[in-house]
mmCIF file of C-alpha atoms in Angstrom:
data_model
loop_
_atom_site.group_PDB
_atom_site.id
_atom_site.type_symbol
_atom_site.label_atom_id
_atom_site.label_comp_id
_atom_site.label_asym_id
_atom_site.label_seq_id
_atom_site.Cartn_x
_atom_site.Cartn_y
_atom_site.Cartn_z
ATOM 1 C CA UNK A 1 0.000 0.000 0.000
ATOM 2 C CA UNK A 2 1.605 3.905 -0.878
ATOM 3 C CA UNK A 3 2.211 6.094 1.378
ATOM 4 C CA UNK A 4 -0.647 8.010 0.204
ATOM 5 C CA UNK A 5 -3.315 5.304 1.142
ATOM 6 C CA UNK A 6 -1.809 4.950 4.782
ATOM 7 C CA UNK A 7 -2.141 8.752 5.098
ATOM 8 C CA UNK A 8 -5.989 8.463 3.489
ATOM 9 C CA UNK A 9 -6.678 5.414 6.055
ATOM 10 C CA UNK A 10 -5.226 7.901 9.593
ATOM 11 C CA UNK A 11 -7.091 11.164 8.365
ATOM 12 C CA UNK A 12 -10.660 9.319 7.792
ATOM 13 C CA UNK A 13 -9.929 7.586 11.056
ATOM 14 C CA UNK A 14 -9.499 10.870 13.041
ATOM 15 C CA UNK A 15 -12.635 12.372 11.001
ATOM 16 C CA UNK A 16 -14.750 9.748 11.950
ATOM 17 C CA UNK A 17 -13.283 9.343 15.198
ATOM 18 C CA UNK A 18 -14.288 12.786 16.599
ATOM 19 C CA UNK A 19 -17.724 12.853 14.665
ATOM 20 C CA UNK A 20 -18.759 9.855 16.365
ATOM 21 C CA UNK A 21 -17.066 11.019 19.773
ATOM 22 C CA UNK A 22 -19.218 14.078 19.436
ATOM 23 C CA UNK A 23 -22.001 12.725 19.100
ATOM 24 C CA UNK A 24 -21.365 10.121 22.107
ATOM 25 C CA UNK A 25 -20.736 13.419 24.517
ATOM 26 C CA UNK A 26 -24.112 14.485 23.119
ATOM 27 C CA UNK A 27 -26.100 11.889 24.249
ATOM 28 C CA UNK A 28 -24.386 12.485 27.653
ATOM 29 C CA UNK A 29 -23.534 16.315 28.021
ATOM 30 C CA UNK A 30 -25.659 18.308 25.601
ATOM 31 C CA UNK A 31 -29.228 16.175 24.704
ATOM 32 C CA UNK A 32 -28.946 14.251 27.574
ATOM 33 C CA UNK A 33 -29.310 10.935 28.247
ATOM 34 C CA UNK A 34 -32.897 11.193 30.073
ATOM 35 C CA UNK A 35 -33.784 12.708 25.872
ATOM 36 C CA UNK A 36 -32.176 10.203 24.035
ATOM 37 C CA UNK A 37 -33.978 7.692 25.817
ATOM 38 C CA UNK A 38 -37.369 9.524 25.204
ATOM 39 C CA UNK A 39 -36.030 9.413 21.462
ATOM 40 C CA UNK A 40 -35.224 5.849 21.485
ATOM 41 C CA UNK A 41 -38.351 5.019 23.480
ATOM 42 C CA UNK A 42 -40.637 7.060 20.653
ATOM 43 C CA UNK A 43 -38.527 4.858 18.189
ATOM 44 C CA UNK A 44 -39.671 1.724 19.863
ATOM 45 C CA UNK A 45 -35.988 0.591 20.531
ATOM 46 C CA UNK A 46 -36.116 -2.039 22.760
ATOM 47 C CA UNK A 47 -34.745 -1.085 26.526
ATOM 48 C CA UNK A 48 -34.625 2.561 24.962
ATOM 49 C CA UNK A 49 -33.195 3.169 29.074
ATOM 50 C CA UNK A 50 -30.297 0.507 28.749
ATOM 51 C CA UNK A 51 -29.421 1.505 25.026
ATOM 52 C CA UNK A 52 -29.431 5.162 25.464
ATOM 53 C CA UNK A 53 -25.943 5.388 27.499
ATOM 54 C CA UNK A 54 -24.881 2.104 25.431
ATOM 55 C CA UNK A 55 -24.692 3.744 22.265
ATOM 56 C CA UNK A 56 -23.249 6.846 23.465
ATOM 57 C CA UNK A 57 -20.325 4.659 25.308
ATOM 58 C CA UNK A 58 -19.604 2.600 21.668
ATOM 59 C CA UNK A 59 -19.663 5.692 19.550
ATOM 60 C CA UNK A 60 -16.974 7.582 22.377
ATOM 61 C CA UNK A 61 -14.992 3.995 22.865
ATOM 62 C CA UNK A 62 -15.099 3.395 19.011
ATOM 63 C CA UNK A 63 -13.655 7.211 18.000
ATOM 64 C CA UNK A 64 -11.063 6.642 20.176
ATOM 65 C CA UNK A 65 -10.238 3.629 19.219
ATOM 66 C CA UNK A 66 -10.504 4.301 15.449
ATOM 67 C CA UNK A 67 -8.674 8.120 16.542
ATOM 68 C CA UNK A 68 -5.347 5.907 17.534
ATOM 69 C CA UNK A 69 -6.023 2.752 15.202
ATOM 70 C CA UNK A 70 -6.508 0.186 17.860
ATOM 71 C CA UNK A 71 -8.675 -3.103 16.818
ATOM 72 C CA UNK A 72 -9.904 -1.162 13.948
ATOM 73 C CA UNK A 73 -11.324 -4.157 12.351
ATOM 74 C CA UNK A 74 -13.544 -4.965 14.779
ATOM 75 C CA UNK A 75 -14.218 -1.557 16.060
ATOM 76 C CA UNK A 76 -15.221 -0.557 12.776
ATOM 77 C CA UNK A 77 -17.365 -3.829 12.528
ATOM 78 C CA UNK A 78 -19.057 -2.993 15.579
ATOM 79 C CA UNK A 79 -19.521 0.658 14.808
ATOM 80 C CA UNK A 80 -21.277 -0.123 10.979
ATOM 81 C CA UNK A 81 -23.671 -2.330 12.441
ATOM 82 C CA UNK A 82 -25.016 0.575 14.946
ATOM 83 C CA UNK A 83 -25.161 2.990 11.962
ATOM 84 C CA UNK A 84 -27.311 0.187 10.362
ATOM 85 C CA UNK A 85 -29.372 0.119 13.481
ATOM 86 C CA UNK A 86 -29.602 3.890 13.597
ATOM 87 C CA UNK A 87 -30.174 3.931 10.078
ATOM 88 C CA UNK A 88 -33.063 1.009 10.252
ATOM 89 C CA UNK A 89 -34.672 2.625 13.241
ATOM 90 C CA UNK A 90 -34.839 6.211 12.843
ATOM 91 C CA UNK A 91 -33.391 7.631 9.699
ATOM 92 C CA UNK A 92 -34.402 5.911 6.678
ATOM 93 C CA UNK A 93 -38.171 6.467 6.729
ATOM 94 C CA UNK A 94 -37.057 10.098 6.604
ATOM 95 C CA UNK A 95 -35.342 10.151 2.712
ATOM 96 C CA UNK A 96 -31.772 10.996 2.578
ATOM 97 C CA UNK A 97 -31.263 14.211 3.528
ATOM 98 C CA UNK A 98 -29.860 15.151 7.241
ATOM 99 C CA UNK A 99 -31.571 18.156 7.346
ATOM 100 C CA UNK A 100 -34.852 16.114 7.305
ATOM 101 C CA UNK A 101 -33.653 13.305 9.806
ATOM 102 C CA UNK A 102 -32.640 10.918 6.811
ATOM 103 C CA UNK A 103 -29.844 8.635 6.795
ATOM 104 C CA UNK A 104 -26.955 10.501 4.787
ATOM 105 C CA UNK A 105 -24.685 11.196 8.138
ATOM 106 C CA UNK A 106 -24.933 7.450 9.309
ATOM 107 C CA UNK A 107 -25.104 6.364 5.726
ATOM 108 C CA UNK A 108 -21.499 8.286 5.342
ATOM 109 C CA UNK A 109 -20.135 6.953 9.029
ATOM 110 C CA UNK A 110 -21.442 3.375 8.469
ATOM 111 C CA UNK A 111 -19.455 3.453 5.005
ATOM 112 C CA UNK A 112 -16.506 4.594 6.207
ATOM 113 C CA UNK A 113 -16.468 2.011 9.253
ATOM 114 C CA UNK A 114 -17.450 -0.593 7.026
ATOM 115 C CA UNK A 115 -14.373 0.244 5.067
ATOM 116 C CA UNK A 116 -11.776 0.678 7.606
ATOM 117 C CA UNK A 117 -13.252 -3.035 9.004
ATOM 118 C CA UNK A 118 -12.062 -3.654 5.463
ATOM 119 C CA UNK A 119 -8.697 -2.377 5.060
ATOM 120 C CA UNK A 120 -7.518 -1.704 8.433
ATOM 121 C CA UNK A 121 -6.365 1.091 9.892
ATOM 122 C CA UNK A 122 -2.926 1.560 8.356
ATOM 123 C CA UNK A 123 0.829 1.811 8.866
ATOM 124 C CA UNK A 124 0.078 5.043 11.436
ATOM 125 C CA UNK A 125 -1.728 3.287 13.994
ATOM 126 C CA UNK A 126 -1.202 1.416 17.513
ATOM 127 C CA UNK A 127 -2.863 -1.808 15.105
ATOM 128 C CA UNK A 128 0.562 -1.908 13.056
ATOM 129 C CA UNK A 129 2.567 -2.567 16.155
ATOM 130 C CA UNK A 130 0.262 -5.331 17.572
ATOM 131 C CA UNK A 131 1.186 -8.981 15.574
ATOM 132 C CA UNK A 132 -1.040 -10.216 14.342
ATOM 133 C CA UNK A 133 -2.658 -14.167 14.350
ATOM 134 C CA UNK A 134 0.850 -16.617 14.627
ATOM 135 C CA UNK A 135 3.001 -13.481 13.198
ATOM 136 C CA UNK A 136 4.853 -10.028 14.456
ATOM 137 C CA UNK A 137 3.445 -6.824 14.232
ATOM 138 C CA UNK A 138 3.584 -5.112 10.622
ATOM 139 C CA UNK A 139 5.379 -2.368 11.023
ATOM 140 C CA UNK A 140 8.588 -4.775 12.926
ATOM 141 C CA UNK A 141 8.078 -7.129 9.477
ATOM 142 C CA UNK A 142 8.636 -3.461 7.395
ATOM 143 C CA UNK A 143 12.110 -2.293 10.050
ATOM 144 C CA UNK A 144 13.166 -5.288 9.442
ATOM 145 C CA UNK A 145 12.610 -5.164 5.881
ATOM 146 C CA UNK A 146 14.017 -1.878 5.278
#
């Protein structure tokens, strides 16, 4: 993979990272959780009370971890499937558009975690110093290789 790619891979990471760690402290700080669960409730998400501060703790847990590139696979598995959720449950009887609660901002998040569960997260990140199944990290293969 260029250069290029592994700088593409760290800069959607951080973009994603702090969208979906904004709207985690949202949930908590600015709307509330007592809200959100009124939301979820008048979504008919199940346990709309236990899900509430669930979400809000994957979406702040997963931008960090997708901020420093740590398990991005399965963070970024984990995180797609609640943009499907939020997508399924409130945004796509709404149309597209954002600006009319439709699903283009989880549509755009839930693409770009479905694609980092893809690729990875890239030479600049804690997940090319971990080794991987029965090998050593990545980036000791590439020092070594240099």
């Amino acid at each position: 993979m260029t250069t290029y790619a592994h700088v593409a891979q760290l800069i959607s990471r951080i973009v994603l990272g702090v969208i979906l760690i904004a709207h985690g402290w949202d949930k908590f700080q600015i709307t509330g959780l007592e809200g959100v669960t009124g939301f979820f409730d008048s979504l008919g998400i199940p346990a709309a009370a236990a899900a509430a501060p669930a979400v809000a703790i994957v979406e702040i847990i997963g931008g960090i971890l997708l901020i420093i590139g740590a398990f991005t696979r399965v963070t970024g598995i984990v995180l797609t499937l609640l943009m499907l959720g939020a997508a399924v449950f409130a945004h796509l009887a709404q149309g597209i558009f954002v600006t009319n609660g439709g699903w283009e901002l989880v549509g755009a998040i839930g693409a770009g975690t479905l694609l980092l569960a893809g690729l990875g997260a890239g030479r600049y990140s804690v997940d090319a110093y971990l080794p991987q199944r029965g090998q050593e990290a990545p980036a000791e293969r590439e020092l070594q290789n240099a």
